mmCIF file of C-alpha atoms and ligand atoms in Angstrom:
data_model
loop_
_atom_site.group_PDB
_atom_site.id
_atom_site.type_symbol
_atom_site.label_atom_id
_atom_site.label_comp_id
_atom_site.label_asym_id
_atom_site.label_seq_id
_atom_site.Cartn_x
_atom_site.Cartn_y
_atom_site.Cartn_z
ATOM 1 C CA MET A 16 3.527 15.907 -13.251
ATOM 2 C CA SER A 17 2.452 12.619 -14.760
ATOM 3 C CA PHE A 18 4.906 9.751 -15.121
ATOM 4 C CA VAL A 19 3.737 6.323 -16.200
ATOM 5 C CA VAL A 20 5.511 3.061 -15.413
ATOM 6 C CA ALA A 21 4.260 -0.006 -17.347
ATOM 7 C CA ILE A 22 5.159 -3.382 -15.847
ATOM 8 C CA ASP A 23 4.199 -6.484 -17.819
ATOM 9 C CA GLY A 24 5.023 -10.166 -17.610
ATOM 10 C CA PRO A 25 3.609 -13.654 -17.121
ATOM 11 C CA ALA A 26 1.753 -14.931 -14.038
ATOM 12 C CA ALA A 27 3.690 -15.056 -10.756
ATOM 13 C CA ALA A 28 6.921 -13.556 -12.115
ATOM 14 C CA GLY A 29 6.997 -11.015 -9.285
ATOM 15 C CA LYS A 30 5.236 -8.134 -11.077
ATOM 16 C CA GLY A 31 2.923 -7.425 -8.155
ATOM 17 C CA THR A 32 5.679 -7.218 -5.548
ATOM 18 C CA ILE A 33 7.923 -5.173 -7.829
ATOM 19 C CA SER A 34 5.102 -2.832 -8.884
ATOM 20 C CA LYS A 35 4.065 -2.095 -5.307
ATOM 21 C CA ALA A 36 7.692 -1.476 -4.286
ATOM 22 C CA VAL A 37 8.358 0.807 -7.278
ATOM 23 C CA ALA A 38 5.153 2.758 -6.573
ATOM 24 C CA ARG A 39 6.122 3.139 -2.914
ATOM 25 C CA HIS A 40 9.688 4.172 -3.783
ATOM 26 C CA PHE A 41 8.606 6.970 -6.131
ATOM 27 C CA GLY A 42 5.362 7.889 -4.338
ATOM 28 C CA PHE A 43 3.254 6.845 -7.351
ATOM 29 C CA ALA A 44 -0.212 5.265 -7.376
ATOM 30 C CA HIS A 45 -0.427 1.588 -8.339
ATOM 31 C CA LEU A 46 -3.031 -0.342 -10.339
ATOM 32 C CA ASP A 47 -2.903 -4.139 -10.570
ATOM 33 C CA THR A 48 -4.783 -4.493 -13.858
ATOM 34 C CA GLY A 49 -5.053 -8.273 -13.380
ATOM 35 C CA LEU A 50 -7.671 -7.462 -10.738
ATOM 36 C CA LEU A 51 -9.965 -6.026 -13.434
ATOM 37 C CA TYR A 52 -9.876 -9.311 -15.351
ATOM 38 C CA ARG A 53 -10.180 -11.297 -12.116
ATOM 39 C CA ALA A 54 -13.258 -9.292 -11.089
ATOM 40 C CA VAL A 55 -14.874 -9.978 -14.480
ATOM 41 C CA GLY A 56 -13.822 -13.652 -14.316
ATOM 42 C CA ALA A 57 -15.320 -13.977 -10.820
ATOM 43 C CA LYS A 58 -18.654 -12.644 -12.103
ATOM 44 C CA THR A 59 -18.707 -15.180 -14.946
ATOM 45 C CA LEU A 60 -18.238 -17.937 -12.344
ATOM 46 C CA LEU A 61 -21.517 -16.642 -10.849
ATOM 47 C CA GLY A 62 -23.206 -16.914 -14.239
ATOM 48 C CA ARG A 63 -22.863 -13.330 -15.516
ATOM 49 C CA ASP A 64 -22.050 -12.520 -19.127
ATOM 50 C CA ALA A 65 -18.371 -11.478 -19.400
ATOM 51 C CA VAL A 66 -18.837 -8.447 -21.652
ATOM 52 C CA GLU A 67 -21.758 -7.087 -19.601
ATOM 53 C CA ALA A 68 -19.778 -7.631 -16.404
ATOM 54 C CA ALA A 69 -16.770 -5.768 -17.854
ATOM 55 C CA GLN A 70 -18.950 -2.865 -19.002
ATOM 56 C CA ALA A 71 -20.566 -2.589 -15.551
ATOM 57 C CA LEU A 72 -17.372 -2.970 -13.495
ATOM 58 C CA THR A 73 -16.917 -0.537 -10.591
ATOM 59 C CA PRO A 74 -13.808 0.222 -8.476
ATOM 60 C CA GLU A 75 -15.572 -1.498 -5.524
ATOM 61 C CA ASP A 76 -15.572 -4.774 -7.486
ATOM 62 C CA LEU A 77 -11.755 -4.773 -7.227
ATOM 63 C CA GLU A 78 -11.954 -4.928 -3.442
ATOM 64 C CA ASP A 79 -13.493 -8.400 -3.391
ATOM 65 C CA ASN A 80 -11.212 -10.545 -1.202
ATOM 66 C CA ASP A 81 -11.890 -13.712 -3.165
ATOM 67 C CA LEU A 82 -10.203 -12.616 -6.394
ATOM 68 C CA ARG A 83 -6.903 -14.379 -5.629
ATOM 69 C CA THR A 84 -8.041 -17.985 -5.976
ATOM 70 C CA PRO A 85 -6.722 -20.321 -8.723
ATOM 71 C CA GLU A 86 -10.288 -20.714 -10.092
ATOM 72 C CA VAL A 87 -10.687 -16.970 -10.498
ATOM 73 C CA ALA A 88 -7.204 -16.727 -12.098
ATOM 74 C CA GLN A 89 -8.203 -19.217 -14.798
ATOM 75 C CA ALA A 90 -11.563 -17.489 -15.327
ATOM 76 C CA ALA A 91 -9.699 -14.154 -15.647
ATOM 77 C CA SER A 92 -7.385 -15.572 -18.284
ATOM 78 C CA GLN A 93 -10.436 -16.936 -20.155
ATOM 79 C CA VAL A 94 -12.399 -13.668 -20.203
ATOM 80 C CA ALA A 95 -9.175 -11.827 -21.134
ATOM 81 C CA VAL A 96 -9.224 -13.364 -24.624
ATOM 82 C CA ILE A 97 -12.544 -11.617 -25.421
ATOM 83 C CA ALA A 98 -11.835 -8.426 -27.380
ATOM 84 C CA ASP A 99 -15.025 -6.678 -26.125
ATOM 85 C CA VAL A 100 -14.043 -7.393 -22.506
ATOM 86 C CA ARG A 101 -10.607 -5.883 -23.082
ATOM 87 C CA SER A 102 -11.969 -2.778 -24.802
ATOM 88 C CA ALA A 103 -14.482 -2.214 -21.977
ATOM 89 C CA LEU A 104 -11.543 -2.008 -19.534
ATOM 90 C CA VAL A 105 -9.269 0.325 -21.541
ATOM 91 C CA ALA A 106 -10.739 3.657 -20.428
ATOM 92 C CA PHE A 107 -10.477 2.832 -16.704
ATOM 93 C CA GLN A 108 -6.800 1.885 -17.088
ATOM 94 C CA ARG A 109 -5.884 4.926 -19.204
ATOM 95 C CA HIS A 110 -7.721 7.251 -16.833
ATOM 96 C CA PHE A 111 -5.703 5.786 -13.937
ATOM 97 C CA ALA A 112 -2.453 6.181 -15.900
ATOM 98 C CA GLY A 113 -3.239 9.828 -16.600
ATOM 99 C CA ARG A 114 -3.511 10.870 -12.962
ATOM 100 C CA ASP A 115 -1.234 13.571 -11.606
ATOM 101 C CA GLY A 116 1.682 12.450 -9.482
ATOM 102 C CA GLY A 117 2.723 9.327 -11.351
ATOM 103 C CA ALA A 118 1.277 5.849 -11.797
ATOM 104 C CA VAL A 119 2.505 2.273 -11.990
ATOM 105 C CA LEU A 120 0.277 -0.181 -13.885
ATOM 106 C CA ASP A 121 1.065 -3.870 -14.002
ATOM 107 C CA GLY A 122 -0.446 -6.455 -16.307
ATOM 108 C CA ARG A 123 0.133 -8.118 -19.668
ATOM 109 C CA ASP A 124 -0.435 -5.413 -22.285
ATOM 110 C CA ILE A 125 0.321 -2.154 -20.485
ATOM 111 C CA GLY A 126 3.483 -1.250 -22.409
ATOM 112 C CA THR A 127 2.118 -2.480 -25.733
ATOM 113 C CA VAL A 128 -1.583 -1.490 -25.827
ATOM 114 C CA ILE A 129 -2.811 0.453 -22.783
ATOM 115 C CA CYS A 130 0.099 2.881 -22.393
ATOM 116 C CA PRO A 131 2.363 2.501 -25.440
ATOM 117 C CA ASP A 132 3.876 5.912 -24.580
ATOM 118 C CA ALA A 133 4.678 4.993 -20.951
ATOM 119 C CA ASP A 134 7.755 6.788 -19.613
ATOM 120 C CA ALA A 135 9.314 3.560 -18.332
ATOM 121 C CA LYS A 136 8.512 -0.028 -19.353
ATOM 122 C CA LEU A 137 9.604 -3.192 -17.605
ATOM 123 C CA PHE A 138 9.017 -6.794 -18.636
ATOM 124 C CA VAL A 139 9.342 -9.069 -15.611
ATOM 125 C CA THR A 140 9.868 -12.787 -16.271
ATOM 126 C CA ALA A 141 11.062 -15.964 -14.544
ATOM 127 C CA SER A 142 11.116 -19.627 -15.499
ATOM 128 C CA ALA A 143 7.738 -21.395 -15.309
ATOM 129 C CA GLU A 144 9.103 -23.696 -12.562
ATOM 130 C CA ARG A 145 10.224 -20.789 -10.367
ATOM 131 C CA ARG A 146 6.945 -18.976 -10.872
ATOM 132 C CA ALA A 147 4.902 -22.070 -10.085
ATOM 133 C CA GLU A 148 6.948 -22.730 -6.943
ATOM 134 C CA ARG A 149 6.377 -19.176 -5.684
ATOM 135 C CA ARG A 150 2.661 -19.295 -6.451
ATOM 136 C CA TYR A 151 2.406 -22.726 -4.780
ATOM 137 C CA LEU A 152 3.995 -21.409 -1.550
ATOM 138 C CA GLU A 153 1.702 -18.351 -1.607
ATOM 139 C CA LEU A 154 -1.420 -20.485 -2.048
ATOM 140 C CA ILE A 155 -0.395 -22.974 0.645
ATOM 141 C CA GLU A 156 0.250 -20.113 3.044
ATOM 142 C CA LYS A 157 -3.266 -18.823 2.361
ATOM 143 C CA GLY A 158 -4.678 -22.258 3.171
ATOM 144 C CA HIS A 159 -5.515 -23.434 -0.376
ATOM 145 C CA ASP A 160 -5.454 -27.159 -0.975
ATOM 146 C CA VAL A 161 -3.210 -27.451 -4.080
ATOM 147 C CA THR A 162 -0.276 -29.557 -5.277
ATOM 148 C CA ARG A 163 2.925 -28.312 -6.963
ATOM 149 C CA GLY A 164 1.942 -30.203 -10.128
ATOM 150 C CA GLN A 165 -1.494 -28.533 -10.301
ATOM 151 C CA VAL A 166 -0.026 -25.076 -9.800
ATOM 152 C CA LEU A 167 2.604 -25.620 -12.528
ATOM 153 C CA GLU A 168 -0.118 -26.861 -14.897
ATOM 154 C CA ASP A 169 -2.260 -23.789 -14.127
ATOM 155 C CA VAL A 170 0.645 -21.401 -14.665
ATOM 156 C CA VAL A 171 1.583 -23.004 -17.997
ATOM 157 C CA ALA A 172 -2.066 -23.059 -19.166
ATOM 158 C CA ARG A 173 -2.462 -19.370 -18.339
ATOM 159 C CA ASP A 174 0.859 -18.461 -19.998
ATOM 160 C CA THR A 175 -0.141 -20.239 -23.188
ATOM 161 C CA ARG A 176 -3.584 -18.616 -23.287
ATOM 162 C CA ASP A 177 -2.211 -15.154 -22.434
ATOM 163 C CA ARG A 178 0.581 -15.389 -25.047
ATOM 164 C CA GLU A 179 -1.429 -16.901 -27.874
ATOM 165 C CA ARG A 180 -4.619 -14.863 -27.770
ATOM 166 C CA ALA A 181 -5.354 -12.697 -30.807
ATOM 167 C CA THR A 182 -6.086 -9.452 -28.924
ATOM 168 C CA ALA A 183 -3.311 -7.807 -26.895
ATOM 169 C CA PRO A 184 -1.265 -10.955 -26.263
ATOM 170 C CA LEU A 185 1.384 -11.046 -23.561
ATOM 171 C CA ILE A 186 4.586 -9.860 -25.229
ATOM 172 C CA ALA A 187 7.404 -7.536 -24.206
ATOM 173 C CA ALA A 188 7.257 -4.070 -25.766
ATOM 174 C CA SER A 189 10.294 -3.525 -27.978
ATOM 175 C CA ASP A 190 11.447 -0.702 -25.696
ATOM 176 C CA ALA A 191 10.901 -2.549 -22.381
ATOM 177 C CA THR A 192 13.734 -3.385 -19.976
ATOM 178 C CA GLU A 193 13.584 -7.097 -19.208
ATOM 179 C CA ILE A 194 14.144 -8.301 -15.645
ATOM 180 C CA ASP A 195 14.433 -12.071 -15.158
ATOM 181 C CA THR A 196 13.714 -12.718 -11.477
ATOM 182 C CA SER A 197 14.462 -16.489 -11.556
ATOM 183 C CA ASP A 198 17.693 -16.095 -9.606
ATOM 184 C CA LEU A 199 17.061 -12.764 -7.890
ATOM 185 C CA SER A 200 15.942 -12.094 -4.334
ATOM 186 C CA ILE A 201 12.976 -9.731 -3.911
ATOM 187 C CA GLU A 202 15.409 -6.979 -2.853
ATOM 188 C CA GLN A 203 17.581 -7.512 -5.955
ATOM 189 C CA ALA A 204 14.571 -7.556 -8.282
ATOM 190 C CA VAL A 205 13.154 -4.373 -6.742
ATOM 191 C CA ALA A 206 16.564 -2.648 -6.922
ATOM 192 C CA ALA A 207 16.860 -3.553 -10.628
ATOM 193 C CA ALA A 208 13.360 -2.203 -11.296
ATOM 194 C CA VAL A 209 13.938 1.042 -9.367
ATOM 195 C CA ALA A 210 17.229 1.580 -11.252
ATOM 196 C CA ALA A 211 15.540 0.996 -14.628
ATOM 197 C CA VAL A 212 12.760 3.466 -13.800
ATOM 198 C CA SER A 213 15.175 6.067 -12.371
ATOM 199 C CA ALA A 214 17.153 5.907 -15.612
ATOM 200 C CA LYS A 215 14.058 7.147 -17.476
ATOM 201 C CA MET A 216 13.370 10.087 -15.181
ATOM 202 C CA PRO A 217 14.092 13.583 -16.376
ATOM 203 C CA GLY A 218 17.122 15.236 -14.814
HETATM 204 O O1 DC B 320 -1.875 -10.623 -13.220
HETATM 205 P P1 DC B 320 -2.943 -11.659 -12.853
HETATM 206 O O2 DC B 320 -2.363 -13.020 -12.664
HETATM 207 O O3 DC B 320 -3.778 -11.225 -11.692
HETATM 208 O O4 DC B 320 -3.919 -11.699 -14.140
HETATM 209 C C1 DC B 320 -5.007 -12.596 -14.242
HETATM 210 C C2 DC B 320 -5.339 -12.818 -15.714
HETATM 211 O O5 DC B 320 -5.858 -11.597 -16.275
HETATM 212 C C3 DC B 320 -4.158 -13.177 -16.600
HETATM 213 O O6 DC B 320 -3.952 -14.585 -16.701
HETATM 214 C C4 DC B 320 -4.507 -12.576 -17.934
HETATM 215 C C5 DC B 320 -5.416 -11.415 -17.608
HETATM 216 N N1 DC B 320 -4.777 -10.097 -17.746
HETATM 217 C C6 DC B 320 -4.703 -9.558 -19.012
HETATM 218 O O7 DC B 320 -5.084 -10.205 -19.981
HETATM 219 N N2 DC B 320 -4.221 -8.294 -19.186
HETATM 220 C C7 DC B 320 -3.767 -7.582 -18.146
HETATM 221 N N3 DC B 320 -3.299 -6.342 -18.356
HETATM 222 C C8 DC B 320 -3.791 -8.143 -16.847
HETATM 223 C C9 DC B 320 -4.290 -9.409 -16.681
#
């Protein structure tokens, strides 16, 4: 059986946590598609051409432990506006979605472009302030030297770039269920997501 769950939304809205929990709950595989763009962004920081890096990307590149830094996040958002980078990454994502046993993919354009026929689509949001606060706490815990103001600025800059780009901009699919996590605990957000996905399951 294949069952595809598409989870989109802006940076730090809780997509990653929700996607992993949904995948675990249903026994599905999970792909964080942001990692593909981060891996390409990281290579451009080392001087590589973005399109060539995207075309040569391997699954091992996603295992790089340094992909979660604010610098790489901005570089990812920058390479993500390039149409040829995006098209180089489509096949990998669709192949993952097509696997037997079910798949959860999270990103920005999964429900709109990568898997427009996904069985269940969620759009996870939260206010920019809440998202920045969560990301700030995460980065501090990992030992990064950042301020709240910088993190909010980064989140807003990425949102604007991700929403306004010409190719596959961040936007909710018309048939997505929206979950605003601003005032939800992790448990509440996960429960809402699991319920929305269950509602789309046959039988
Ligand atoms: O989800 P993330 O924060 O790891 O994503 C990093 C950047 O990658 C994000 O700012 C935009 C880009 N991205 C994208 O354009 N499309 C996706 N499906 C996933 C991420």
